[in-house]
mmCIF file of C-alpha atoms in Angstrom:
data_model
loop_
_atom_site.group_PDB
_atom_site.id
_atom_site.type_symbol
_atom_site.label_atom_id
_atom_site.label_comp_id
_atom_site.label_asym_id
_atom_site.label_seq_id
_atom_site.Cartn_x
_atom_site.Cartn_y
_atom_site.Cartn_z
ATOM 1 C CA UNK A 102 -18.842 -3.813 -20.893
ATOM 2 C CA UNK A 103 -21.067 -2.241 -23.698
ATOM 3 C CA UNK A 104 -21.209 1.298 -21.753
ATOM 4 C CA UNK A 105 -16.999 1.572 -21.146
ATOM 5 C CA UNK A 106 -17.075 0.968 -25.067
ATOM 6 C CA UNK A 107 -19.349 4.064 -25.740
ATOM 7 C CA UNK A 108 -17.182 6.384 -23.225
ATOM 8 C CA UNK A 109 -13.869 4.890 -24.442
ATOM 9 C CA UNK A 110 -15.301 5.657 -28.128
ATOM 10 C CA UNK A 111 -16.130 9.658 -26.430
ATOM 11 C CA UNK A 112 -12.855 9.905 -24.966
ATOM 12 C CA UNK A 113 -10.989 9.408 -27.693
ATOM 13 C CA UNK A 114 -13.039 11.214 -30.144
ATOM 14 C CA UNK A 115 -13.238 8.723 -32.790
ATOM 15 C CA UNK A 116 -14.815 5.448 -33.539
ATOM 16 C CA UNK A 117 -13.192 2.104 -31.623
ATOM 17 C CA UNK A 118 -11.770 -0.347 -34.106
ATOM 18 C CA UNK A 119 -13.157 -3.912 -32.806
ATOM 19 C CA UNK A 120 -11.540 -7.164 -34.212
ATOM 20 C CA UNK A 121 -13.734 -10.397 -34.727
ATOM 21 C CA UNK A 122 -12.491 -13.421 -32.816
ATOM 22 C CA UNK A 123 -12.509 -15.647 -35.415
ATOM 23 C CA UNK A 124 -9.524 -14.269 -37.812
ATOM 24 C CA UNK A 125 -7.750 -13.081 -34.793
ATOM 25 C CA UNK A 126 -7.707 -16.706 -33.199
ATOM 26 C CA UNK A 127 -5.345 -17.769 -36.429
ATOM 27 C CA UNK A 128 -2.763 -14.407 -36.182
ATOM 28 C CA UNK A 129 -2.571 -14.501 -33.215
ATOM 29 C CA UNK A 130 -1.535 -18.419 -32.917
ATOM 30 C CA UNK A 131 1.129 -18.006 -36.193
ATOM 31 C CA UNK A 132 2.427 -15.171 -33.899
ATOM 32 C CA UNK A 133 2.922 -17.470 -30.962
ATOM 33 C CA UNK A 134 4.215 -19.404 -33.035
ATOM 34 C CA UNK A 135 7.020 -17.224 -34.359
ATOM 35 C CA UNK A 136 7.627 -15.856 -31.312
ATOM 36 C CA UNK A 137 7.914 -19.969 -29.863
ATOM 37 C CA UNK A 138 11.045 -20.220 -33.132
ATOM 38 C CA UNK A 139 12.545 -16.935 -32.726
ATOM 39 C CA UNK A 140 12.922 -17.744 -28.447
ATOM 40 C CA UNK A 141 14.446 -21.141 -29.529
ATOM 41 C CA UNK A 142 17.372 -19.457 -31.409
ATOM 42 C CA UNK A 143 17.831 -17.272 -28.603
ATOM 43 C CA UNK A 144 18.234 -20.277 -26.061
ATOM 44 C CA UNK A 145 20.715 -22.284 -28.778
ATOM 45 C CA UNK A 146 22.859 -19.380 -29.941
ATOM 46 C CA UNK A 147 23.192 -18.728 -25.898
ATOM 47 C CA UNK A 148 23.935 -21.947 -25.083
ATOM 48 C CA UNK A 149 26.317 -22.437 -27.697
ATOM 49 C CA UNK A 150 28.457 -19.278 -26.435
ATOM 50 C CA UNK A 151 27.976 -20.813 -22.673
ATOM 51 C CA UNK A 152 26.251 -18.415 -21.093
ATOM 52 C CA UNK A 153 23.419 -18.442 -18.663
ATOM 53 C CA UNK A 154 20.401 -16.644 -18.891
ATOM 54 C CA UNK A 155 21.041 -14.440 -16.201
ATOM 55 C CA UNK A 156 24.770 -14.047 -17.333
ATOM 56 C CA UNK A 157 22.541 -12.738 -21.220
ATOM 57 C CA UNK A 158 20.454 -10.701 -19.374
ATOM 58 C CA UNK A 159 23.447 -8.873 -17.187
ATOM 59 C CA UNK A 160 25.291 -8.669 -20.478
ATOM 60 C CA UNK A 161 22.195 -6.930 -22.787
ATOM 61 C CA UNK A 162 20.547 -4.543 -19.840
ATOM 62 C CA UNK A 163 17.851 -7.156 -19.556
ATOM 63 C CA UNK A 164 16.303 -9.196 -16.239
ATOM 64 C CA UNK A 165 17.088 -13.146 -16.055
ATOM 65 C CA UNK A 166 12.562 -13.279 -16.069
ATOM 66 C CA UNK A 167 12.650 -11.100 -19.446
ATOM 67 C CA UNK A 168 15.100 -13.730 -21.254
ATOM 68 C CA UNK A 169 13.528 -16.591 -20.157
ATOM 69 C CA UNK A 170 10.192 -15.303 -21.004
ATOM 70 C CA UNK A 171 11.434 -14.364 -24.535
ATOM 71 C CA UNK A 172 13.232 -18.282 -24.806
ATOM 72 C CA UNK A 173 10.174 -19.827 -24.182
ATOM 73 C CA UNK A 174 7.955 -17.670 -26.276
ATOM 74 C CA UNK A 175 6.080 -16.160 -23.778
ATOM 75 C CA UNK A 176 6.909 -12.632 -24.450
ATOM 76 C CA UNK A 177 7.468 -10.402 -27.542
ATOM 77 C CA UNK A 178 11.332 -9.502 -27.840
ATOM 78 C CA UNK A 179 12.222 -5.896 -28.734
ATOM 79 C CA UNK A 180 13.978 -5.230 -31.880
ATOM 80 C CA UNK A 181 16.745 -3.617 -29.526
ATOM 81 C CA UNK A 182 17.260 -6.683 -27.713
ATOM 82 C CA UNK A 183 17.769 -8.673 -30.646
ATOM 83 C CA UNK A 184 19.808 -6.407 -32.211
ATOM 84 C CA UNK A 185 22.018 -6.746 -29.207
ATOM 85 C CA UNK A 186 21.712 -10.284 -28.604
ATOM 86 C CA UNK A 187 22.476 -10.987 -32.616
ATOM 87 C CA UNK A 188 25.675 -8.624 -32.037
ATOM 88 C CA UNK A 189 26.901 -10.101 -28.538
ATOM 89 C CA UNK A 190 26.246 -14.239 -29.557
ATOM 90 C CA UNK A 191 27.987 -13.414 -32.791
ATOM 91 C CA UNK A 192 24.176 -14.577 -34.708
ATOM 92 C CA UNK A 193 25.770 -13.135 -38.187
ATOM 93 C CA UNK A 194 22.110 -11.679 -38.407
ATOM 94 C CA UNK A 195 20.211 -14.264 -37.687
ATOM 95 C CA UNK A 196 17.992 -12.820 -35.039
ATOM 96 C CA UNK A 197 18.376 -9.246 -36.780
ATOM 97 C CA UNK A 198 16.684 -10.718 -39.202
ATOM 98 C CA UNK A 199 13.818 -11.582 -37.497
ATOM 99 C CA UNK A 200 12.349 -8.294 -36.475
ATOM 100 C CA UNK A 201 10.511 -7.612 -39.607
ATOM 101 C CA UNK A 202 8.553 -10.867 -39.366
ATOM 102 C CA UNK A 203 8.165 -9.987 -36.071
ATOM 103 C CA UNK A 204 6.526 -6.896 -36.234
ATOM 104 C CA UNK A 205 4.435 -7.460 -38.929
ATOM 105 C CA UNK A 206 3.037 -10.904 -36.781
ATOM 106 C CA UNK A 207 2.397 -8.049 -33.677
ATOM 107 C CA UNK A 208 0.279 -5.968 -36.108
ATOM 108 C CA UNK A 209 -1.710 -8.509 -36.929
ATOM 109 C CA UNK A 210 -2.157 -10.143 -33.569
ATOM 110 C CA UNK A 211 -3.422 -8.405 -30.821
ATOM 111 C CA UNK A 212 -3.149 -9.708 -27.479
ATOM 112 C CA UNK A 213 -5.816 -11.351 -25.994
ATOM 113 C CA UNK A 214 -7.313 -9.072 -22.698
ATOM 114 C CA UNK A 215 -10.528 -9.984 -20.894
ATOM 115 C CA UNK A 216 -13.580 -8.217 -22.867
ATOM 116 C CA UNK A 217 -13.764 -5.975 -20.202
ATOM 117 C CA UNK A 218 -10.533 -4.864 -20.115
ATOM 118 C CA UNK A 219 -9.794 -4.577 -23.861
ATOM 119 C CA UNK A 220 -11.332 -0.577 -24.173
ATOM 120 C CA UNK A 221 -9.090 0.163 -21.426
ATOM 121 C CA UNK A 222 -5.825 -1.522 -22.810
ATOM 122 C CA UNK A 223 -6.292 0.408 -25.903
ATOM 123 C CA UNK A 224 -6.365 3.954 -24.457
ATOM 124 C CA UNK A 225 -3.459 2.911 -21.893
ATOM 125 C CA UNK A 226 -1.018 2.216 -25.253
ATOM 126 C CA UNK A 227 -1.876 5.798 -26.523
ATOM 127 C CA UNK A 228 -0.726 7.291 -22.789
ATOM 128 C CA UNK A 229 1.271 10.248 -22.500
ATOM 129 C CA UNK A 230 0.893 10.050 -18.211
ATOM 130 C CA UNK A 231 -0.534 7.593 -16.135
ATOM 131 C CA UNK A 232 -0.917 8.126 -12.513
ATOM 132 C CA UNK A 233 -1.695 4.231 -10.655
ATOM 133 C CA UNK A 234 -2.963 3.854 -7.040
ATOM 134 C CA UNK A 235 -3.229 0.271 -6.134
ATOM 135 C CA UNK A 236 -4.986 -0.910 -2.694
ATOM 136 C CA UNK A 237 -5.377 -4.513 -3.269
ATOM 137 C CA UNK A 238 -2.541 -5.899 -5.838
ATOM 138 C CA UNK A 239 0.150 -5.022 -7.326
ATOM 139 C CA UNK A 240 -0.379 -2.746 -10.537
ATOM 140 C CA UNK A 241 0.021 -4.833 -14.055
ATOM 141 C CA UNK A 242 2.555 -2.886 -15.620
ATOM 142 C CA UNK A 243 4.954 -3.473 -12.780
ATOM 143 C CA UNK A 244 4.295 -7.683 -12.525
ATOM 144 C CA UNK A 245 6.772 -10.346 -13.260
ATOM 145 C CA UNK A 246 5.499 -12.782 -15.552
ATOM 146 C CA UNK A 247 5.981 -15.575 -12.548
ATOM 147 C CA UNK A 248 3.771 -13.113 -10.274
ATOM 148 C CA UNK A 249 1.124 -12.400 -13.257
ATOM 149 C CA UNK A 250 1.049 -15.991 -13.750
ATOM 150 C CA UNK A 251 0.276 -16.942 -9.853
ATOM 151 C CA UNK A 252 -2.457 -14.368 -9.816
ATOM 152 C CA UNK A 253 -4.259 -15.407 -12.632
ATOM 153 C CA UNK A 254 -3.488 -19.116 -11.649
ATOM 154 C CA UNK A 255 -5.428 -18.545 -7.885
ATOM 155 C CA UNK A 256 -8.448 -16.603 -9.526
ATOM 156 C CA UNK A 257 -11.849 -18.099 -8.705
ATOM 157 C CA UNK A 258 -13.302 -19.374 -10.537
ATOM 158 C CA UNK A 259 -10.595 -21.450 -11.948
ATOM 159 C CA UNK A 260 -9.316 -20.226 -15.007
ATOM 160 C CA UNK A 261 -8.252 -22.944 -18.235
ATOM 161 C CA UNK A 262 -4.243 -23.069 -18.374
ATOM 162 C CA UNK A 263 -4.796 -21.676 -21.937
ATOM 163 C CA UNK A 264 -6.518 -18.820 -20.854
ATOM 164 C CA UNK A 265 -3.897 -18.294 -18.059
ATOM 165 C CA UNK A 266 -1.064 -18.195 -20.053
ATOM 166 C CA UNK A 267 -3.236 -15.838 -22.585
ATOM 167 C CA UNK A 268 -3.586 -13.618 -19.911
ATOM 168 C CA UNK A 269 0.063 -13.699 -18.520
ATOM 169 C CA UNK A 270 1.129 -12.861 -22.345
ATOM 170 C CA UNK A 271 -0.779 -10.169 -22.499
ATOM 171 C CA UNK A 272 0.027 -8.229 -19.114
ATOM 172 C CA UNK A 273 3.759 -8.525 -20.434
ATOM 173 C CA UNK A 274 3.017 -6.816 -23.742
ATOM 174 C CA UNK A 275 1.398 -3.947 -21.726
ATOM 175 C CA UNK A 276 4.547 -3.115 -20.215
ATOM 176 C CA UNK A 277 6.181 -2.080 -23.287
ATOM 177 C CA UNK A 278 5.067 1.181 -22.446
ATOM 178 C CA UNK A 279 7.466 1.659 -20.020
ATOM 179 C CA UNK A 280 10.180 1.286 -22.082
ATOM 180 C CA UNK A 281 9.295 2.484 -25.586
ATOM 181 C CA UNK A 282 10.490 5.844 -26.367
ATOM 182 C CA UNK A 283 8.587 8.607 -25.310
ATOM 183 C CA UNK A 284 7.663 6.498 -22.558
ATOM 184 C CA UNK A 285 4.679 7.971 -20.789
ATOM 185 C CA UNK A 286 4.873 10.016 -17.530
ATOM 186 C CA UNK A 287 4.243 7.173 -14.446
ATOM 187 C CA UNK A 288 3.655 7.494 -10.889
ATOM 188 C CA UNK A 289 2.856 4.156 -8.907
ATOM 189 C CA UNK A 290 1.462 4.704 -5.159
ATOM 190 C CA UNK A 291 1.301 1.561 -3.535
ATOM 191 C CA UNK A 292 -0.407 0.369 -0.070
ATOM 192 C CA UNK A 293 2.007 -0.942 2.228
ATOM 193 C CA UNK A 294 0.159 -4.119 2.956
ATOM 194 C CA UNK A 295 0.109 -4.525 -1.099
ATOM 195 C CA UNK A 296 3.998 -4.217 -0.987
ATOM 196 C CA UNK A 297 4.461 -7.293 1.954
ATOM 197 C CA UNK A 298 1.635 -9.746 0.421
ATOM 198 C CA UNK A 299 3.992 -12.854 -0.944
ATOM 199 C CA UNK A 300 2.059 -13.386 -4.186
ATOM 200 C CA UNK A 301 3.216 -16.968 -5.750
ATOM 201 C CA UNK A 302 5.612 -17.701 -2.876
ATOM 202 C CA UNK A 303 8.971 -16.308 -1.252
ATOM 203 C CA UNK A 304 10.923 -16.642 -4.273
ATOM 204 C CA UNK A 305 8.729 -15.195 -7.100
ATOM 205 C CA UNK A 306 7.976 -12.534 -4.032
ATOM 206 C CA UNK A 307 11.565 -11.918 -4.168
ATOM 207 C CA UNK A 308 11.956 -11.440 -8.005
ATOM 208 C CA UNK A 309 8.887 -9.381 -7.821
ATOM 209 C CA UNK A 310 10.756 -6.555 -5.467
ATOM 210 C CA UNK A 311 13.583 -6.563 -7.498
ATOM 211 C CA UNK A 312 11.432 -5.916 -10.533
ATOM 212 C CA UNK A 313 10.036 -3.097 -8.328
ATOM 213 C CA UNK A 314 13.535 -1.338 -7.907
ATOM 214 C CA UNK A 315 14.525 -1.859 -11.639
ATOM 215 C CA UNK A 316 10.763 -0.281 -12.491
ATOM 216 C CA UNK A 317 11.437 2.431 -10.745
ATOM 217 C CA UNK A 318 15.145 3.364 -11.532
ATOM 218 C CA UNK A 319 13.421 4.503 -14.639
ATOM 219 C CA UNK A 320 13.889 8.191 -15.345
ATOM 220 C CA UNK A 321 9.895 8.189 -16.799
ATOM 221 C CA UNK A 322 8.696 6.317 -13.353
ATOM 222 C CA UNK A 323 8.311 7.151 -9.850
ATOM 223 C CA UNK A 324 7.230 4.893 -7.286
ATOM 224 C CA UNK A 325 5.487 5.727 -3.725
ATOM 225 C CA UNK A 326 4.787 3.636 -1.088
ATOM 226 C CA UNK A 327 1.877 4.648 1.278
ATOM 227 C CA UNK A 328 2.610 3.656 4.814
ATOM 228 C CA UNK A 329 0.471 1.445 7.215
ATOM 229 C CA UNK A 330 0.702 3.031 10.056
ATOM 230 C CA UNK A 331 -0.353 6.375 8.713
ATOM 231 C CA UNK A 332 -3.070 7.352 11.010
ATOM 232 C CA UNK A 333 -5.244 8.838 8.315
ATOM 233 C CA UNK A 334 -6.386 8.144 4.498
ATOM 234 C CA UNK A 335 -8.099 10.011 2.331
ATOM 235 C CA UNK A 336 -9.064 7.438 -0.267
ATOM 236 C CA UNK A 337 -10.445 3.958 1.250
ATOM 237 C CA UNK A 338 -12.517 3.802 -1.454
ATOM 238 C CA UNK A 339 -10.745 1.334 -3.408
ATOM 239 C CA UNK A 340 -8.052 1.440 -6.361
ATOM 240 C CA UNK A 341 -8.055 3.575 -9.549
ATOM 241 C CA UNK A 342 -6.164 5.279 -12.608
ATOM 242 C CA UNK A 343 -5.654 8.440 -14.052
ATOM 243 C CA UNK A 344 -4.859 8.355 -17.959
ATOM 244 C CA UNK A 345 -4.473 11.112 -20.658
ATOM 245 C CA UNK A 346 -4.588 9.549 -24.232
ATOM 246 C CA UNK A 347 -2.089 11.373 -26.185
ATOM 247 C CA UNK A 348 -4.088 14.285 -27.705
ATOM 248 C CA UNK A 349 -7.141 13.688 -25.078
ATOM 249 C CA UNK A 350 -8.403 15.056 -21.763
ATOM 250 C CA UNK A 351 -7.636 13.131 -18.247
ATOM 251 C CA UNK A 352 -9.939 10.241 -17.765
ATOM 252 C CA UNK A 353 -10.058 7.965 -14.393
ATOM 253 C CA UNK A 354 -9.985 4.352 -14.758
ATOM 254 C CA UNK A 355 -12.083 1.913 -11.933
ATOM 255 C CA UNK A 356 -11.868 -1.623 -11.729
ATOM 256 C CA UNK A 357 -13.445 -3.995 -9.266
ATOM 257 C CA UNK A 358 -14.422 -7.914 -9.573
ATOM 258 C CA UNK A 359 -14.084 -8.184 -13.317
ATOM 259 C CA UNK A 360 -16.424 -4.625 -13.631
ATOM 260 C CA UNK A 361 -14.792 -1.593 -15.163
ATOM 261 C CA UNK A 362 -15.769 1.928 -15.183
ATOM 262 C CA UNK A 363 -13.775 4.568 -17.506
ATOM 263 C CA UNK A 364 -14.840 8.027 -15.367
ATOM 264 C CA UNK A 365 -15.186 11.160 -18.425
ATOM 265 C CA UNK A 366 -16.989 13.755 -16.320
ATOM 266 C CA UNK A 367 -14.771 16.350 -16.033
ATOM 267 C CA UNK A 368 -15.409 17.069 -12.481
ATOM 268 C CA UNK A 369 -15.793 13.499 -11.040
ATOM 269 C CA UNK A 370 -12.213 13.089 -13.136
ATOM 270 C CA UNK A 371 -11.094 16.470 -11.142
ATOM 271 C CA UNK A 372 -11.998 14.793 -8.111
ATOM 272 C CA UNK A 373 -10.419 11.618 -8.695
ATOM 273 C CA UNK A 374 -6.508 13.802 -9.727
ATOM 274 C CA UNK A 375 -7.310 15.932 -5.974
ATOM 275 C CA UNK A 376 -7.654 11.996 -4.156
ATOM 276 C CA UNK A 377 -4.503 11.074 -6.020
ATOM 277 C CA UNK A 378 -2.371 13.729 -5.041
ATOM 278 C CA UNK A 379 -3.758 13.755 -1.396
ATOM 279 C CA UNK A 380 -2.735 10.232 -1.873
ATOM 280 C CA UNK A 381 0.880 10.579 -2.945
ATOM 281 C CA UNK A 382 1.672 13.589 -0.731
ATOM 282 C CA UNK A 383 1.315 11.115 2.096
ATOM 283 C CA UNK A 384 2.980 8.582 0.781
ATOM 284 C CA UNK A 385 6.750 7.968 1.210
ATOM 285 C CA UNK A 386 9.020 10.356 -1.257
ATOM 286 C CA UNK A 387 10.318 7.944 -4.026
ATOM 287 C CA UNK A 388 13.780 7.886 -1.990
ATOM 288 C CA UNK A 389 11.797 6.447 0.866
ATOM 289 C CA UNK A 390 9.623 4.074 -1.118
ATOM 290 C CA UNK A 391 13.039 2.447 -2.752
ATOM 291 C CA UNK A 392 14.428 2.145 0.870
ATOM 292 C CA UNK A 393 11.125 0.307 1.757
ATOM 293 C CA UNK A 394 11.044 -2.181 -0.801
ATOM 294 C CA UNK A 395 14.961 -2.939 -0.037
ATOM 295 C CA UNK A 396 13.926 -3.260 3.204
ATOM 296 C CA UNK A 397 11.078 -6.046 2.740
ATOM 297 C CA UNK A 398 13.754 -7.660 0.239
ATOM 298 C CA UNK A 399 16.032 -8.315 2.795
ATOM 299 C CA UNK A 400 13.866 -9.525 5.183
ATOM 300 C CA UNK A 401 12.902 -12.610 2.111
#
């Protein structure tokens, strides 16, 4: 959207950066690519010790989804985690090795978002707190790549498997946030209904709650659940986001059917902060919300 890119540019205070797509088709395939070699070694140097990939995962901190996202080259792996994994599969810095290719190849290549989207992703990366009420789906930053891909898969119209995956790739590098270091300040209030919808089927439903209780045993991240059966509501207007850029005001963040809206007014952005905390202070207490989602996961 042409006017999000004139209030992103006034929110941060400075001119945005755009990238052509024709020389960021090529990085951004040689960084597949790498990414494609450096998830092979992973897979043989596992193999080779005999372990699985959710025995790997338990091992390095990591989720069984994460590893087998990074084998198949799906997702970025963190210098940490090959440090680690180069350490733990006895690699003789092999993998180690890798991380300076690798971080060069994620300089050049930016993920691919939806044009709509890409003003948004930009000022989310620069977060310092991000406050997320979701109505209708599960937020982004909180998807497993099996649940990202099953949304983007049902989308109508259909979207082209190379687009899909695009997209997939790209909602996993967003969640970096959540782990880099300062990670931003996060609060997720969730519907209820949002919570129970079996997105992709019982078992990536099941994955996806267990992602949900590993999210939110994060020091940085709280997670609220907003009941059904409360009686009252006092935003049925639909979901939205409250970001502050590092070194920026609050701004609110709308989204509905592909059409975005970054809110600047300093009032209609007061207004939006007032909904939200109306919104969590009816909400189950974090303690609650965790209960909850245990809860619905046993029920799978």
């Amino acid at each position: 959207m042409r006017g999000l890119d004139v209030l992103t540019q006034a929110a941060l205070g400075a001119p945005m950066e755009l990238t052509g797509p024709a020389g960021n088709a090529d990085e951004a395939e040689d960084a597949a690519d790498l990414f494609r070699v450096i998830g092979r070694q992973l897979r043989l140097l596992r193999e080779r010790v005999g372990f699985t990939q959710r025995e790997l995962g338990d091992r390095l901190g990591y989720s069984e989804d994460l590893i087998r996202s990074v084998e198949c080259g799906r997702r970025t792996p963190r210098p940490e985690l090959l440090d680690a994994a180069d350490d733990l599969l006895g690699a003789g810095g092999l993998l180690r090795a890798a991380k300076e290719d690798l971080e060069r190849a994620k300089t050049r290549a930016r993920v691919r978002h939806p044009t709509w989207f890409k003003d948004y992703a930009r000022l989310e990366r620069e977060a310092v707190e991000l406050h997320d009420y979701s109505s209708l789906a599960l937020p982004g930053l909180l998807q497993t790549e099996d649940h990202a891909r099953a949304v983007f898969t049902s989308r109508q119209p259909l979207l082209p498997d190379d687009v899909v995956e695009q997209r997939v790739i790209a909602r996993l590098e967003r969640q970096e946030i959540l782990t880099r270091w300062p990670p931003p300040l996060t609060t997720f209030t969730i519907e209820e209904s949002v919570l129970r919808r079996p997105i992709g089927g019982r078992a990536v439903h099941r994955e996806q709650l267990r992602r949900l209780l590993e999210t939110a045993a994060l020091r940085s991240v709280e997670l609220h659940v907003m009941p059904t059966e409360r009686p009252e509501h006092p935003s049925l207007g639909g979901p939205f986001i409250l970001l502050t850029p590092k070194g920026r005001h609050q701004v609110g963040y709308l989204e509905i059917q592909n059409t975005s809206k970054l809110v600047t007014d300093p009032e209609e952005v007061r207004i939006l902060a007032a909904r939200y905390g109306s919104i969590r202070g009816q909400a189950l207490n974090p303690r609650e919300s965790l209960t909850l989602v245990e809860k619905t996961l046993g029920e799978l």
